[in-house]
Amino acid sequence: MSSLSGYLPYAFALIIAIPFLVLLRQFVYSYINLKNQELKLLTVKSNSENKTHSYERMTLFLERIKPSHLIQKFDNGLAVHEFIFLTEKTINEEFEYNSSQQLYITKTSWQNIVDSKNAVISLLHQTYESLNNNPNLEEFKTVFIMNYMNGEDYIAATIEDLRREILIIA
């Protein structure tokens, strides 16, 4: 029995240490899980901010390609074909600049944005082709605005779709 009494302090220390080690292990695992959840939340928050920023940029793009804004963009001394060329070039450059935003926008909304851009460019050309008597720039701008106002307001519809989607996301 005396040989066992030498091990008694070690057994006592072991009995005390095991629950402590189990609690320490649980604490470390729960701490790691909390940190992982925190990282996930930060990622989701960052992604949500990127989406919000994308929707804002594309709404600004759509506002800029509205005919009421386009007709104010260039000097009135331009010929009609020069105005059409510069306007189309400006629309395409801004669209290409914002094309990376499609990563954060739904496929349907992106297609609506592309369709709106193409419709404005098409309206520019259709208006020019409908005016056979070589009009001056002021006449062209007036007819261009009237054609847009008489047709479907696809830009406002696209902006409204973006507004609905951002409310769902945010």
mmCIF file of C-alpha atoms in Angstrom:
data_model
loop_
_atom_site.group_PDB
_atom_site.id
_atom_site.type_symbol
_atom_site.label_atom_id
_atom_site.label_comp_id
_atom_site.label_asym_id
_atom_site.label_seq_id
_atom_site.Cartn_x
_atom_site.Cartn_y
_atom_site.Cartn_z
ATOM 1 C CA MET A 1 0.000 0.000 0.000
ATOM 2 C CA SER A 2 2.920 2.301 0.618
ATOM 3 C CA SER A 3 3.916 2.056 -3.043
ATOM 4 C CA LEU A 4 0.523 3.464 -4.056
ATOM 5 C CA SER A 5 0.694 6.332 -1.597
ATOM 6 C CA GLY A 6 3.587 7.792 -3.602
ATOM 7 C CA TYR A 7 1.305 8.133 -6.599
ATOM 8 C CA LEU A 8 -1.560 9.725 -4.704
ATOM 9 C CA PRO A 9 -0.473 13.354 -5.276
ATOM 10 C CA TYR A 10 -0.144 12.643 -9.007
ATOM 11 C CA ALA A 11 -3.573 11.016 -9.144
ATOM 12 C CA PHE A 12 -5.066 13.975 -7.298
ATOM 13 C CA ALA A 13 -3.417 16.417 -9.736
ATOM 14 C CA LEU A 14 -4.666 14.353 -12.676
ATOM 15 C CA ILE A 15 -8.238 14.359 -11.335
ATOM 16 C CA ILE A 16 -8.118 18.148 -11.036
ATOM 17 C CA ALA A 17 -6.363 18.714 -14.392
ATOM 18 C CA ILE A 18 -8.694 16.627 -16.605
ATOM 19 C CA PRO A 19 -11.833 18.781 -16.109
ATOM 20 C CA PHE A 20 -9.708 21.908 -16.515
ATOM 21 C CA LEU A 21 -8.290 20.620 -19.836
ATOM 22 C CA VAL A 22 -11.763 19.647 -21.074
ATOM 23 C CA LEU A 23 -13.099 23.127 -20.262
ATOM 24 C CA LEU A 24 -10.062 24.754 -21.907
ATOM 25 C CA ARG A 25 -10.591 22.647 -25.032
ATOM 26 C CA GLN A 26 -14.293 23.643 -25.209
ATOM 27 C CA PHE A 27 -13.383 27.294 -24.751
ATOM 28 C CA VAL A 28 -10.851 27.181 -27.596
ATOM 29 C CA TYR A 29 -13.301 25.464 -29.963
ATOM 30 C CA SER A 30 -16.114 27.892 -29.147
ATOM 31 C CA TYR A 31 -13.712 30.837 -29.593
ATOM 32 C CA ILE A 32 -12.651 29.518 -33.010
ATOM 33 C CA ASN A 33 -16.307 29.044 -34.018
ATOM 34 C CA LEU A 34 -17.165 32.595 -32.955
ATOM 35 C CA LYS A 35 -14.251 33.993 -34.947
ATOM 36 C CA ASN A 36 -15.354 32.015 -38.025
ATOM 37 C CA GLN A 37 -18.882 33.373 -37.689
ATOM 38 C CA GLU A 38 -17.485 36.884 -37.331
ATOM 39 C CA LEU A 39 -15.481 36.443 -40.544
ATOM 40 C CA LYS A 40 -18.565 35.188 -42.368
ATOM 41 C CA LEU A 41 -20.588 38.182 -41.195
ATOM 42 C CA LEU A 42 -17.867 40.586 -42.299
ATOM 43 C CA THR A 43 -17.747 38.898 -45.706
ATOM 44 C CA VAL A 44 -21.518 39.119 -46.105
ATOM 45 C CA LYS A 45 -21.478 42.758 -45.024
ATOM 46 C CA SER A 46 -18.693 43.569 -47.471
ATOM 47 C CA ASN A 47 -20.489 41.761 -50.281
ATOM 48 C CA SER A 48 -23.695 43.638 -49.479
ATOM 49 C CA GLU A 49 -21.801 46.940 -49.642
ATOM 50 C CA ASN A 50 -20.373 45.948 -53.034
ATOM 51 C CA LYS A 51 -23.849 45.128 -54.308
ATOM 52 C CA THR A 52 -25.264 48.391 -53.028
ATOM 53 C CA HIS A 53 -22.432 50.313 -54.660
ATOM 54 C CA SER A 54 -23.017 48.466 -57.945
ATOM 55 C CA TYR A 55 -26.708 49.277 -57.957
ATOM 56 C CA GLU A 56 -25.905 52.921 -57.244
ATOM 57 C CA ARG A 57 -23.390 53.101 -60.089
ATOM 58 C CA MET A 58 -25.721 51.474 -62.574
ATOM 59 C CA THR A 59 -28.581 53.775 -61.556
ATOM 60 C CA LEU A 60 -26.283 56.731 -62.156
ATOM 61 C CA PHE A 61 -25.334 55.282 -65.550
ATOM 62 C CA LEU A 62 -29.011 54.956 -66.489
ATOM 63 C CA GLU A 63 -29.687 58.525 -65.383
ATOM 64 C CA ARG A 64 -26.807 59.737 -67.534
ATOM 65 C CA ILE A 65 -28.088 58.010 -70.673
ATOM 66 C CA LYS A 66 -31.563 59.496 -70.410
ATOM 67 C CA PRO A 67 -32.116 61.595 -73.545
ATOM 68 C CA SER A 68 -32.912 64.669 -71.429
ATOM 69 C CA HIS A 69 -29.340 64.518 -70.090
ATOM 70 C CA LEU A 70 -27.708 63.499 -73.346
ATOM 71 C CA ILE A 71 -28.958 66.506 -75.313
ATOM 72 C CA GLN A 72 -27.239 68.873 -72.890
ATOM 73 C CA LYS A 73 -23.892 67.104 -73.102
ATOM 74 C CA PHE A 74 -22.213 68.610 -76.178
ATOM 75 C CA ASP A 75 -21.789 71.959 -77.905
ATOM 76 C CA ASN A 76 -24.673 73.165 -80.062
ATOM 77 C CA GLY A 77 -22.270 73.916 -82.917
ATOM 78 C CA LEU A 78 -21.887 70.233 -83.791
ATOM 79 C CA ALA A 79 -23.380 68.611 -86.834
ATOM 80 C CA VAL A 80 -26.076 66.024 -86.152
ATOM 81 C CA HIS A 81 -23.904 63.085 -87.194
ATOM 82 C CA GLU A 82 -21.093 64.360 -84.933
ATOM 83 C CA PHE A 83 -23.509 64.631 -82.017
ATOM 84 C CA ILE A 84 -24.722 61.068 -82.615
ATOM 85 C CA PHE A 85 -21.165 59.753 -82.864
ATOM 86 C CA LEU A 86 -19.996 61.509 -79.671
ATOM 87 C CA THR A 87 -23.126 60.546 -77.757
ATOM 88 C CA GLU A 88 -22.870 56.890 -78.757
ATOM 89 C CA LYS A 89 -19.168 56.885 -77.932
ATOM 90 C CA THR A 90 -19.822 58.411 -74.501
ATOM 91 C CA ILE A 91 -22.569 55.887 -73.712
ATOM 92 C CA ASN A 92 -20.406 52.943 -74.751
ATOM 93 C CA GLU A 93 -17.354 54.190 -72.824
ATOM 94 C CA GLU A 94 -19.326 54.684 -69.643
ATOM 95 C CA PHE A 95 -20.991 51.307 -70.084
ATOM 96 C CA GLU A 96 -17.614 49.604 -70.517
ATOM 97 C CA TYR A 97 -16.308 51.426 -67.455
ATOM 98 C CA ASN A 98 -19.215 50.046 -65.407
ATOM 99 C CA SER A 99 -19.316 46.579 -66.973
ATOM 100 C CA SER A 100 -17.596 44.986 -63.975
ATOM 101 C CA GLN A 101 -20.712 45.753 -61.929
ATOM 102 C CA GLN A 102 -22.476 42.821 -63.558
ATOM 103 C CA LEU A 103 -20.741 40.605 -60.994
ATOM 104 C CA TYR A 104 -22.969 42.033 -58.262
ATOM 105 C CA ILE A 105 -26.206 42.623 -60.172
ATOM 106 C CA THR A 106 -28.747 39.961 -61.051
ATOM 107 C CA LYS A 107 -28.698 38.597 -64.567
ATOM 108 C CA THR A 108 -32.157 39.984 -65.343
ATOM 109 C CA SER A 109 -31.267 43.479 -64.165
ATOM 110 C CA TRP A 110 -28.031 43.447 -66.096
ATOM 111 C CA GLN A 111 -29.903 42.426 -69.245
ATOM 112 C CA ASN A 112 -32.385 45.266 -68.652
ATOM 113 C CA ILE A 113 -29.488 47.721 -68.344
ATOM 114 C CA VAL A 114 -27.931 46.445 -71.584
ATOM 115 C CA ASP A 115 -31.308 46.635 -73.329
ATOM 116 C CA SER A 116 -31.809 50.217 -72.112
ATOM 117 C CA LYS A 117 -28.387 51.245 -73.383
ATOM 118 C CA ASN A 118 -29.011 49.636 -76.761
ATOM 119 C CA ALA A 119 -32.481 51.182 -76.985
ATOM 120 C CA VAL A 120 -31.095 54.690 -76.462
ATOM 121 C CA ILE A 121 -28.439 54.147 -79.116
ATOM 122 C CA SER A 122 -31.045 52.675 -81.457
ATOM 123 C CA LEU A 123 -33.350 55.656 -80.806
ATOM 124 C CA LEU A 124 -30.517 58.013 -81.740
ATOM 125 C CA HIS A 125 -30.090 56.282 -85.093
ATOM 126 C CA GLN A 126 -33.815 55.883 -85.767
ATOM 127 C CA THR A 127 -34.395 59.570 -85.085
ATOM 128 C CA TYR A 128 -31.602 60.519 -87.464
ATOM 129 C CA GLU A 129 -32.930 58.209 -90.170
ATOM 130 C CA SER A 130 -36.481 59.534 -89.771
ATOM 131 C CA LEU A 131 -35.316 63.107 -90.436
ATOM 132 C CA ASN A 132 -34.553 63.087 -94.151
ATOM 133 C CA ASN A 133 -34.131 66.816 -94.769
ATOM 134 C CA ASN A 134 -30.763 67.139 -92.970
ATOM 135 C CA PRO A 135 -31.965 68.953 -89.822
ATOM 136 C CA ASN A 136 -29.903 71.156 -87.589
ATOM 137 C CA LEU A 137 -28.890 69.914 -84.155
ATOM 138 C CA GLU A 138 -31.669 71.695 -82.256
ATOM 139 C CA GLU A 139 -34.348 70.088 -84.445
ATOM 140 C CA PHE A 140 -32.721 66.688 -84.012
ATOM 141 C CA LYS A 141 -32.554 67.055 -80.231
ATOM 142 C CA THR A 142 -36.214 68.088 -80.092
ATOM 143 C CA VAL A 143 -37.348 65.128 -82.197
ATOM 144 C CA PHE A 144 -35.060 62.794 -80.211
ATOM 145 C CA ILE A 145 -36.634 63.882 -76.919
ATOM 146 C CA MET A 146 -40.143 63.670 -78.344
ATOM 147 C CA ASN A 147 -39.525 60.153 -79.691
ATOM 148 C CA TYR A 148 -38.290 59.064 -76.262
ATOM 149 C CA MET A 149 -41.230 60.664 -74.462
ATOM 150 C CA ASN A 150 -43.755 59.143 -76.865
ATOM 151 C CA GLY A 151 -42.288 55.662 -76.458
ATOM 152 C CA GLU A 152 -41.938 53.365 -73.490
ATOM 153 C CA ASP A 153 -39.852 54.765 -70.624
ATOM 154 C CA TYR A 154 -37.565 51.727 -70.407
ATOM 155 C CA ILE A 155 -34.902 53.591 -68.420
ATOM 156 C CA ALA A 156 -37.311 54.517 -65.632
ATOM 157 C CA ALA A 157 -38.626 50.931 -65.600
ATOM 158 C CA THR A 158 -35.081 49.577 -65.277
ATOM 159 C CA ILE A 159 -34.273 52.012 -62.474
ATOM 160 C CA GLU A 160 -37.454 50.958 -60.676
ATOM 161 C CA ASP A 161 -36.437 47.286 -61.022
ATOM 162 C CA LEU A 162 -33.022 48.109 -59.560
ATOM 163 C CA ARG A 163 -34.703 49.964 -56.699
ATOM 164 C CA ARG A 164 -36.886 46.930 -55.891
ATOM 165 C CA GLU A 165 -33.912 44.576 -55.977
ATOM 166 C CA ILE A 166 -31.749 46.719 -53.702
ATOM 167 C CA LEU A 167 -34.572 46.795 -51.138
ATOM 168 C CA ILE A 168 -34.555 42.996 -51.139
ATOM 169 C CA ILE A 169 -30.765 42.853 -50.767
ATOM 170 C CA ALA A 170 -30.444 45.538 -48.105
#
